[in-house]
Amino acid sequence: MFIETRGNDGIKPKEVNFSEAILYPNASFGGLYVPKSIPKFNEDFLKKAKNLTYKEVALEVLKLFKIDIKESVLKEALNLYDEFDNPNSPAPLVKIGENCLVNELYHGPTRAFKDMALQPFGNILSHLAKHRSENYLILAATSGDTGPATLESFSDKPNIKVVCLYPDGGTSDVQRLQMTTAGGKNLKVFGIHGNFDDAQQALKELLNKDEFHKKLKEVDINLSAANSVNFGRIIFQTIYHIYAYVQALKMGEISSEEKVYFTIPSGNFGNALGAYYAKKMGLPIEKILIASNINNILTQLFTTGIYDLRDRELLKTTSPAMDILISSNVERLLYDLFGSKRTKELMESLKKERFYTLNKEELSALQESFDAVYSDDDFGKEIMSEYALKGYILDPHTATCFKVKELNLKPLKNIFCATAEWTKFAPTLFSALQKSKTSHSDKVALEGVSNALKIPIPSQIKNLFSKEIIHDSVIDKKEIESEILKFLKDER
Ligand SMILES: *Cc1c(COP(=O)(O)O)cnc(C)c1O
């Protein structure tokens, strides 16, 4: 069962099952749903997992959570991994240095790690909607990768409509085209004047606005969300960390029970939270290392215990999926460590005072499982060009992982999460290779990199540039609600 991070308001049910938590992700007082308890592996789970495929391990992990979804439905959802580059290995683990392994999570249809969760999640959610004969509006706010992955996952699915909000000018050309050319009849995409935090804030407000729910009810529609505020994504983001460890075992890189670091380029903290849950389940993780760009609010939190939005402005970087200051899933970690009363207090302080401070004991509790670093765009470019010369290609988000070498780490294996393919951010890689500051369009840069490094551009990316633009509206935050209602009415 699932309970709420900020406690119960006496109106919502005290606990809900998995289906309810993913269909109606807004919990009391603006909180989030979390599992009542995190299951643990039994002793030989990992040993046995060595002989299983990704999909089989995924199913075993899902069974441990005892969610109310039939096995046949789960299996069908997991079959979507067959569409990834290599059906037997949707998220390959690649050794790139003595102690360094990269978990490539971007081999799905939209070339970022969001597909790992959104593919099966979308399938399960639309199955539930159809099964209950209910209609759902899925809202997604995106910093660039959740949007495409959500649209791809729900395109033309019965009983589902999707509205996707992206910050205009805050994404790469490829990311924008992946959204604005999305053809499904049930999809609507809006650019927003503002940044990702503005888009996500607008989404959270709509999710918690009774009046909006009522208006949707009038047209027979329920409201849900595809951001990582939805636990349905987090559960799938726990699995690939477990499987990365299993792959390292299979490769003989580690022996059983050997501890490893996980390094995770982070923004909304969903990916890192998945690793934290994996650790709680019993995966031998020494620490989870949080990599950020100069929007280093998480570095500050994990090194000082202070989450401070005062005097901060969101800065644009070459790793836009991490240009986030309001990192939603930290709340689930706070809940896990300090309980709902304290979480509510901290989140209310963040809303009212724009900051909160953990006490000394709380900070040490955080640091038992985490450490954090950040780096700037120049560091990322240096790493990208250095590794391209060595024959390994990185995107700017994944490049932030390399900063952890400056931490005082034990000599353990370190698994870096590669969160996107270079093709989504080709201009940055191209200028890194050319050691120049000239910026090229995505199209020119894709061809430039492809020629320079003799690597192909995957068809999913190449075809984007000749597709028709279907969604060209850019709107103000205050227009979001009325535009959504207009879309839903026009559709009928
Ligand atoms: C979404 C995203 C991130 C941040 O992941 P969170 O789970 O939000 O912390 C990092 N890199 C890329 C490429 C992404 O798309």
Coordinates of C-alpha atoms and ligand atoms in Angstrom, one line a residue:
M1 CA 0.0 0.0 0.0
F2 CA 0.9 3.6 -0.5
I3 CA 0.9 6.5 2.0
E4 CA 1.5 10.2 1.8
T5 CA 4.7 12.2 2.4
R6 CA 3.0 15.1 4.3
G7 CA 0.5 13.0 6.3
N8 CA -3.2 12.6 5.7
D9 CA -5.8 15.4 5.6
G10 CA -8.7 13.3 6.8
I11 CA -10.5 13.6 3.4
K12 CA -8.3 11.5 1.2
P13 CA -8.0 7.8 2.0
K14 CA -5.3 7.0 4.6
E15 CA -3.6 4.5 2.2
V16 CA -4.2 3.6 -1.4
N17 CA -3.1 0.8 -3.7
F18 CA -0.6 1.2 -6.5
S19 CA -3.3 1.8 -9.2
E20 CA -4.8 4.6 -7.2
A21 CA -1.4 6.1 -6.5
I22 CA -0.5 6.3 -10.1
L23 CA -3.9 7.3 -11.4
Y24 CA -4.4 10.0 -8.8
P25 CA -0.8 11.1 -7.8
N26 CA -1.8 14.2 -5.8
A27 CA -1.7 13.4 -2.1
S28 CA -2.9 15.4 1.0
F29 CA -1.4 18.9 1.6
G30 CA 0.4 18.8 -1.8
G31 CA 2.4 15.7 -0.9
L32 CA 3.4 12.6 -2.8
Y33 CA 2.7 8.9 -2.5
V34 CA 5.3 6.5 -1.3
P35 CA 5.3 2.8 -0.5
K36 CA 4.3 2.1 3.1
S37 CA 7.4 -0.1 3.3
I38 CA 10.2 -0.9 0.9
P39 CA 10.6 -4.6 0.3
K40 CA 13.9 -6.3 0.8
F41 CA 15.6 -8.9 -1.4
N42 CA 16.1 -12.3 0.1
E43 CA 19.7 -13.5 0.3
D44 CA 20.1 -15.2 -3.0
F45 CA 18.1 -12.7 -5.1
L46 CA 21.1 -11.1 -6.8
K47 CA 22.8 -14.5 -7.3
K48 CA 19.7 -15.8 -9.0
A49 CA 19.3 -12.6 -11.0
K50 CA 22.6 -13.3 -12.7
N51 CA 20.8 -16.0 -14.8
L52 CA 17.8 -13.8 -15.7
T53 CA 17.1 -11.3 -18.5
Y54 CA 16.3 -7.7 -17.9
K55 CA 12.6 -8.3 -18.2
E56 CA 12.7 -11.3 -15.8
V57 CA 14.6 -9.3 -13.2
A58 CA 12.1 -6.5 -13.6
L59 CA 9.2 -8.8 -13.0
E60 CA 10.8 -10.2 -9.9
V61 CA 11.4 -6.8 -8.5
L62 CA 7.8 -5.7 -9.3
K63 CA 6.5 -8.8 -7.5
L64 CA 8.4 -7.9 -4.4
F65 CA 6.5 -4.6 -4.3
K66 CA 3.2 -6.6 -4.3
I67 CA 1.4 -4.1 -6.5
D68 CA -2.2 -4.6 -7.6
I69 CA -1.4 -5.1 -11.3
K70 CA -1.8 -8.5 -12.8
E71 CA 1.3 -10.3 -13.9
S72 CA 0.0 -10.6 -17.5
V73 CA -0.3 -6.8 -17.6
L74 CA 3.1 -6.3 -16.2
K75 CA 4.6 -8.7 -18.7
E76 CA 2.9 -6.9 -21.6
A77 CA 4.3 -3.6 -20.4
L78 CA 7.8 -5.0 -20.0
N79 CA 7.7 -6.3 -23.5
L80 CA 8.1 -2.8 -24.7
Y81 CA 11.8 -3.2 -23.9
D82 CA 11.9 -5.4 -27.0
E83 CA 11.7 -2.3 -29.1
F84 CA 14.9 -0.9 -27.6
D85 CA 18.2 -1.1 -29.6
N86 CA 19.0 -4.5 -28.2
P87 CA 16.0 -6.4 -26.9
N88 CA 18.2 -8.6 -24.8
S89 CA 19.9 -5.7 -23.2
P90 CA 17.8 -2.6 -23.1
A91 CA 20.3 -0.8 -20.8
P92 CA 23.8 -2.1 -21.5
L93 CA 26.6 -1.6 -19.0
V94 CA 29.9 -0.6 -20.6
K95 CA 33.3 -0.5 -19.0
I96 CA 35.2 2.8 -19.8
G97 CA 37.9 2.8 -17.1
E98 CA 39.6 0.8 -14.4
N99 CA 36.8 1.4 -11.8
C100 CA 34.3 3.0 -14.0
L101 CA 31.3 1.5 -15.7
V102 CA 28.6 3.3 -17.6
N103 CA 24.9 2.2 -17.5
E104 CA 23.6 3.4 -20.8
L105 CA 19.9 4.1 -20.1
Y106 CA 19.2 5.9 -23.4
H107 CA 18.6 3.1 -25.9
G108 CA 14.8 3.6 -26.1
P109 CA 12.7 5.4 -28.7
T110 CA 13.3 9.0 -27.5
R111 CA 17.0 8.5 -26.7
A112 CA 17.0 9.5 -23.0
F113 CA 16.6 7.4 -19.8
K114 CA 13.0 8.6 -19.4
D115 CA 11.9 5.8 -21.8
M116 CA 13.1 3.2 -19.3
A117 CA 10.2 4.1 -17.0
L118 CA 7.7 5.8 -19.3
Q119 CA 7.4 3.0 -21.8
P120 CA 6.1 0.4 -19.3
F121 CA 4.4 3.0 -17.1
G122 CA 2.4 4.4 -20.0
N123 CA 1.3 1.0 -21.0
I124 CA 0.1 0.1 -17.5
L125 CA -1.7 3.4 -17.0
S126 CA -3.6 3.2 -20.2
H127 CA -4.5 -0.4 -19.4
L128 CA -6.0 0.7 -16.1
A129 CA -7.9 3.5 -17.7
K130 CA -9.4 1.3 -20.3
H131 CA -10.2 -1.5 -17.9
R132 CA -12.1 0.9 -15.6
S133 CA -13.7 2.6 -18.6
E134 CA -12.5 6.0 -17.4
N135 CA -10.9 8.8 -19.3
Y136 CA -7.6 10.4 -18.1
L137 CA -5.8 13.6 -18.9
I138 CA -2.1 13.1 -18.3
L139 CA -0.2 16.3 -17.6
A140 CA 3.5 16.4 -18.2
A141 CA 5.9 19.3 -17.4
T142 CA 9.2 18.7 -19.1
S143 CA 12.7 20.1 -19.0
G144 CA 13.1 18.3 -22.4
D145 CA 13.1 14.5 -22.1
T146 CA 10.0 13.6 -20.1
G147 CA 7.8 15.3 -22.7
P148 CA 9.0 13.3 -25.7
A149 CA 9.0 10.1 -23.7
T150 CA 5.4 10.7 -22.4
L151 CA 4.1 11.6 -25.8
E152 CA 5.7 8.5 -27.4
S153 CA 4.3 6.3 -24.6
F154 CA 0.7 7.5 -24.8
S155 CA 0.3 8.3 -28.5
D156 CA -3.1 7.2 -29.7
K157 CA -3.7 5.1 -26.5
P158 CA -7.4 4.7 -25.7
N159 CA -9.0 6.6 -22.8
I160 CA -6.0 8.8 -22.5
K161 CA -5.2 12.4 -23.5
V162 CA -1.9 14.1 -22.9
V163 CA -1.0 17.7 -22.4
C164 CA 2.7 18.4 -22.3
L165 CA 4.3 21.7 -21.2
Y166 CA 7.9 22.6 -22.1
P167 CA 9.9 25.8 -21.4
D168 CA 10.1 27.7 -24.7
G169 CA 13.8 28.1 -25.5
G170 CA 14.8 25.8 -22.6
T171 CA 15.2 22.6 -24.7
S172 CA 17.4 21.5 -27.5
D173 CA 16.1 21.6 -31.1
V174 CA 15.9 17.8 -31.1
Q175 CA 13.9 17.7 -27.9
R176 CA 11.5 20.4 -29.1
L177 CA 11.0 18.7 -32.4
Q178 CA 10.3 15.4 -30.7
M179 CA 7.4 17.2 -29.0
T180 CA 6.1 19.6 -31.7
T181 CA 6.0 16.9 -34.4
A182 CA 4.2 14.4 -32.2
G183 CA 1.3 13.2 -34.3
G184 CA -1.0 11.2 -31.9
K185 CA -4.6 12.6 -32.1
N186 CA -4.8 12.5 -28.2
L187 CA -1.8 14.7 -27.7
K188 CA -1.3 18.5 -27.2
V189 CA 1.9 20.3 -26.6
F190 CA 2.4 23.9 -25.4
G191 CA 5.6 25.9 -25.1
I192 CA 5.5 28.1 -21.9
H193 CA 7.0 31.5 -21.5
G194 CA 9.2 30.6 -18.5
N195 CA 11.5 27.9 -17.3
F196 CA 11.0 24.3 -16.2
D197 CA 10.3 25.2 -12.6
D198 CA 7.5 27.5 -13.8
A199 CA 6.0 24.6 -16.0
Q200 CA 6.3 22.1 -13.1
Q201 CA 4.8 24.5 -10.6
A202 CA 1.9 25.2 -12.9
L203 CA 1.3 21.5 -13.3
K204 CA 1.4 20.9 -9.5
E205 CA -1.1 23.7 -9.0
L206 CA -3.5 22.3 -11.5
L207 CA -3.1 18.8 -9.9
N208 CA -4.1 20.3 -6.6
K209 CA -6.8 22.6 -7.7
D210 CA -10.3 21.2 -6.9
E211 CA -12.0 23.6 -9.3
F212 CA -9.9 22.3 -12.2
H213 CA -10.7 18.7 -11.3
K214 CA -14.4 19.7 -11.3
K215 CA -14.3 21.3 -14.7
L216 CA -12.6 18.1 -16.0
K217 CA -15.3 15.9 -14.4
E218 CA -17.9 17.9 -16.4
V219 CA -16.3 16.5 -19.5
D220 CA -15.9 13.1 -17.9
I221 CA -12.1 13.3 -17.5
N222 CA -9.8 12.5 -14.5
L223 CA -6.5 14.1 -14.0
S224 CA -3.1 12.3 -13.6
A225 CA 0.6 13.2 -14.2
A226 CA 3.5 11.6 -15.9
N227 CA 6.3 13.5 -14.1
S228 CA 8.3 11.7 -11.5
V229 CA 5.9 13.0 -8.9
N230 CA 4.1 9.8 -10.1
F231 CA 5.4 6.8 -8.2
G232 CA 4.7 4.6 -11.3
R233 CA 7.9 6.0 -12.8
I234 CA 10.1 5.6 -9.7
I235 CA 9.4 1.8 -9.4
F236 CA 10.8 1.2 -12.9
Q237 CA 13.7 3.5 -12.2
T238 CA 14.7 1.3 -9.2
I239 CA 14.9 -1.8 -11.5
Y240 CA 17.7 -0.6 -13.8
H241 CA 20.0 0.2 -11.0
I242 CA 19.5 -3.4 -9.7
Y243 CA 20.1 -4.8 -13.1
A244 CA 23.3 -2.7 -13.6
Y245 CA 24.7 -4.3 -10.5
V246 CA 23.7 -7.7 -11.8
Q247 CA 25.4 -7.0 -15.1
A248 CA 28.6 -6.0 -13.3
L249 CA 28.4 -9.3 -11.5
K250 CA 27.9 -11.2 -14.8
M251 CA 30.8 -9.3 -16.4
G252 CA 33.1 -10.4 -13.5
E253 CA 33.7 -6.7 -12.6
I254 CA 32.6 -7.3 -9.0
S255 CA 32.1 -10.2 -6.8
S256 CA 28.9 -10.9 -4.9
E257 CA 28.1 -8.4 -2.1
E258 CA 30.9 -6.1 -3.3
K259 CA 29.9 -2.5 -2.7
V260 CA 29.8 0.0 -5.6
Y261 CA 29.1 3.7 -6.0
F262 CA 26.3 4.9 -8.3
T263 CA 26.8 8.3 -9.8
I264 CA 23.7 10.0 -11.1
P265 CA 23.2 13.2 -13.1
S266 CA 20.2 14.7 -11.2
G267 CA 17.5 17.3 -11.6
N268 CA 14.1 16.3 -10.2
F269 CA 15.9 13.5 -8.2
G270 CA 13.7 10.6 -9.6
N271 CA 16.6 8.6 -10.9
A272 CA 18.6 9.0 -7.7
L273 CA 15.6 8.1 -5.6
G274 CA 15.3 4.9 -7.6
A275 CA 18.9 4.1 -6.6
Y276 CA 18.1 4.9 -2.9
Y277 CA 15.2 2.5 -2.9
A278 CA 17.4 -0.1 -4.6
K279 CA 20.0 0.4 -1.7
K280 CA 17.2 0.0 0.8
M281 CA 16.1 -3.2 -0.9
G282 CA 19.6 -4.5 -0.3
L283 CA 21.6 -3.6 -3.3
P284 CA 25.2 -3.2 -2.1
I285 CA 25.6 0.5 -2.7
E286 CA 28.3 2.3 -0.8
K287 CA 26.9 5.7 -1.6
I288 CA 24.8 7.4 -4.3
L289 CA 26.7 10.4 -5.8
I290 CA 24.6 13.2 -7.0
A291 CA 26.0 15.1 -10.0
S292 CA 24.6 18.5 -10.8
N293 CA 25.3 21.4 -13.1
I294 CA 25.7 25.0 -11.8
N295 CA 22.1 24.9 -10.7
N296 CA 23.7 23.1 -7.8
I297 CA 20.8 23.2 -5.2
L298 CA 21.3 19.4 -4.6
T299 CA 25.0 19.8 -4.0
Q300 CA 24.2 22.4 -1.4
L301 CA 21.6 20.2 0.2
F302 CA 23.8 17.1 0.5
T303 CA 26.9 19.0 1.6
T304 CA 25.4 21.6 4.0
G305 CA 21.8 20.4 4.8
I306 CA 20.4 23.7 3.5
Y307 CA 17.9 23.9 0.7
D308 CA 17.8 27.5 -0.2
L309 CA 15.9 29.2 -3.1
R310 CA 16.5 32.7 -1.8
D311 CA 18.8 34.7 -4.1
R312 CA 18.8 31.9 -6.6
E313 CA 17.8 32.1 -10.2
L314 CA 17.6 29.3 -12.6
L315 CA 20.6 29.4 -14.9
K316 CA 20.6 28.0 -18.5
T317 CA 23.3 25.3 -19.1
T318 CA 24.2 22.8 -21.8
S319 CA 22.6 20.1 -19.6
P320 CA 19.1 21.6 -19.7
A321 CA 17.3 18.5 -18.3
M322 CA 19.1 19.3 -15.0
D323 CA 18.2 23.0 -15.0
I324 CA 15.9 22.6 -12.0
L325 CA 15.9 24.3 -8.6
I326 CA 12.7 22.7 -7.2
S327 CA 13.6 19.1 -7.1
S328 CA 10.4 17.3 -6.4
N329 CA 11.6 13.8 -5.4
V330 CA 13.8 15.0 -2.5
E331 CA 10.5 15.1 -0.6
R332 CA 10.3 11.3 -0.8
L333 CA 13.8 11.0 0.6
L334 CA 13.0 13.4 3.5
Y335 CA 9.9 11.3 4.2
D336 CA 11.8 8.1 4.3
L337 CA 14.4 9.5 6.7
F338 CA 12.4 11.9 8.9
G339 CA 8.7 10.9 8.6
S340 CA 5.7 12.8 7.4
K341 CA 5.4 15.4 10.2
R342 CA 8.9 16.7 9.6
T343 CA 8.6 16.5 5.8
K344 CA 5.4 18.6 5.9
E345 CA 7.2 21.1 8.1
L346 CA 10.2 21.3 5.8
M347 CA 8.1 21.5 2.6
E348 CA 6.0 24.3 4.1
S349 CA 9.0 26.2 5.1
L350 CA 10.3 25.9 1.6
K351 CA 7.1 27.3 0.2
K352 CA 6.7 30.1 2.7
E353 CA 10.3 31.1 3.5
R354 CA 11.9 29.7 0.3
F355 CA 14.4 27.7 2.3
Y356 CA 14.8 25.0 5.0
T357 CA 17.6 23.8 7.1
L358 CA 18.2 20.3 8.3
N359 CA 19.7 19.8 11.7
K360 CA 23.1 18.1 12.2
E361 CA 21.7 14.6 12.9
E362 CA 19.5 14.9 9.8
L363 CA 22.4 16.0 7.6
S364 CA 24.4 13.0 8.8
A365 CA 21.5 10.7 8.0
L366 CA 21.5 12.1 4.5
Q367 CA 25.2 11.8 4.1
E368 CA 25.1 8.1 5.1
S369 CA 23.7 7.4 1.7
F370 CA 24.7 10.4 -0.4
D371 CA 27.4 12.7 -1.5
A372 CA 27.2 15.4 -4.2
V373 CA 29.2 17.5 -6.6
Y374 CA 28.5 19.9 -9.4
S375 CA 30.4 21.1 -12.5
D376 CA 30.1 23.8 -15.1
D377 CA 29.6 23.6 -18.9
D378 CA 33.4 24.0 -19.6
F379 CA 34.2 21.0 -17.5
G380 CA 31.6 19.0 -19.3
K381 CA 33.0 19.9 -22.7
E382 CA 36.5 19.0 -21.7
I383 CA 35.3 15.6 -20.6
M384 CA 33.2 15.1 -23.7
S385 CA 36.1 15.8 -26.0
E386 CA 38.6 13.8 -23.9
Y387 CA 36.4 10.7 -24.0
A388 CA 35.4 11.1 -27.7
L389 CA 39.1 11.0 -28.5
K390 CA 39.4 7.8 -26.5
G391 CA 36.4 6.4 -28.4
Y392 CA 33.6 6.8 -25.9
I393 CA 30.8 9.3 -26.6
L394 CA 29.0 11.1 -23.8
D395 CA 26.2 13.6 -23.6
P396 CA 26.5 16.8 -21.5
H397 CA 24.4 15.4 -18.6
T398 CA 26.4 12.2 -18.3
A399 CA 29.6 14.2 -18.4
T400 CA 28.8 15.8 -15.1
C401 CA 29.4 12.4 -13.5
F402 CA 33.1 12.7 -14.0
K403 CA 33.4 15.5 -11.4
V404 CA 33.0 12.8 -8.6
K405 CA 36.7 12.0 -9.1
E406 CA 37.3 15.1 -6.9
L407 CA 35.4 13.5 -4.0
N408 CA 37.3 11.5 -1.4
L409 CA 36.1 8.1 -2.6
K410 CA 37.0 4.5 -1.7
P411 CA 38.6 2.5 -4.4
L412 CA 35.3 0.8 -5.4
K413 CA 33.7 0.4 -8.8
N414 CA 31.6 3.3 -9.8
I415 CA 28.5 3.0 -12.0
F416 CA 27.8 6.2 -13.9
C417 CA 24.2 6.6 -15.2
A418 CA 24.3 7.8 -18.8
T419 CA 21.0 9.6 -19.0
A420 CA 20.8 10.7 -22.7
E421 CA 22.3 10.0 -26.1
W422 CA 24.7 12.6 -27.6
T423 CA 22.2 13.1 -30.5
K424 CA 19.9 15.1 -28.3
F425 CA 22.6 17.6 -27.5
A426 CA 24.8 17.5 -30.6
P427 CA 25.7 21.2 -30.7
T428 CA 27.5 20.9 -27.3
L429 CA 29.4 17.8 -28.4
F430 CA 30.3 19.4 -31.7
S431 CA 31.7 22.6 -30.2
A432 CA 33.6 20.4 -27.6
L433 CA 35.2 18.5 -30.5
Q434 CA 36.0 21.6 -32.4
K435 CA 37.2 23.4 -29.2
S436 CA 35.3 26.4 -30.4
K437 CA 32.5 28.5 -28.9
T438 CA 30.6 28.8 -32.2
S439 CA 27.2 27.3 -31.8
H440 CA 25.6 25.3 -34.6
S441 CA 22.1 24.2 -35.1
D442 CA 21.3 20.7 -34.0
K443 CA 21.0 19.6 -37.6
V444 CA 24.4 20.9 -38.6
A445 CA 26.0 19.6 -35.4
L446 CA 24.5 16.1 -35.8
E447 CA 26.0 15.8 -39.2
G448 CA 29.3 17.3 -38.1
V449 CA 29.7 14.9 -35.2
S450 CA 28.5 12.0 -37.3
N451 CA 31.2 12.7 -39.9
A452 CA 34.0 13.5 -37.5
L453 CA 33.5 10.4 -35.3
K454 CA 32.2 8.1 -38.0
I455 CA 29.1 7.3 -36.0
P456 CA 25.5 7.0 -37.4
I457 CA 22.6 9.3 -36.5
P458 CA 19.8 7.0 -35.3
S459 CA 16.7 7.2 -37.6
Q460 CA 14.5 8.3 -34.7
I461 CA 16.5 11.6 -34.6
K462 CA 17.3 12.0 -38.3
N463 CA 13.7 11.8 -39.4
L464 CA 12.6 14.6 -37.0
F465 CA 13.9 17.3 -39.3
S466 CA 11.5 16.4 -42.1
K467 CA 8.4 15.9 -40.0
E468 CA 5.5 18.3 -40.0
I469 CA 5.3 20.7 -37.0
I470 CA 1.9 20.0 -35.5
H471 CA 2.1 21.9 -32.2
D472 CA 3.3 25.5 -32.5
S473 CA 1.6 27.3 -29.6
V474 CA 3.7 29.1 -27.0
I475 CA 1.5 30.4 -24.2
D476 CA 1.7 32.3 -20.9
K477 CA 1.4 30.4 -17.6
K478 CA -1.9 32.0 -16.9
E479 CA -3.4 30.6 -20.1
I480 CA -2.5 27.0 -19.4
E481 CA -5.8 26.1 -17.7
S482 CA -8.0 27.6 -20.3
E483 CA -6.0 26.2 -23.2
I484 CA -6.2 22.7 -21.8
L485 CA -10.0 23.0 -21.4
K486 CA -10.2 24.3 -24.9
F487 CA -8.2 21.3 -26.2
L488 CA -10.4 18.8 -24.4
K489 CA -13.6 20.4 -25.6
D490 CA -12.4 20.7 -29.2
E491 CA -11.5 17.0 -29.1
R492 CA -14.9 15.8 -28.4
Ligands
LIG1 C1 15.5 13.9 -16.7 C2 17.0 13.9 -16.9 C3 17.9 14.1 -15.9 C4 17.5 14.3 -14.5 O1 16.9 13.2 -13.9 P1 16.0 13.3 -12.6 O2 15.4 11.9 -12.4 O3 15.0 14.3 -12.8 O4 16.9 13.7 -11.5 C5 19.2 14.0 -16.2 N1 19.7 13.9 -17.5 C6 18.8 13.7 -18.5 C7 19.3 13.6 -19.9 C8 17.4 13.8 -18.3 O5 16.6 13.6 -19.3

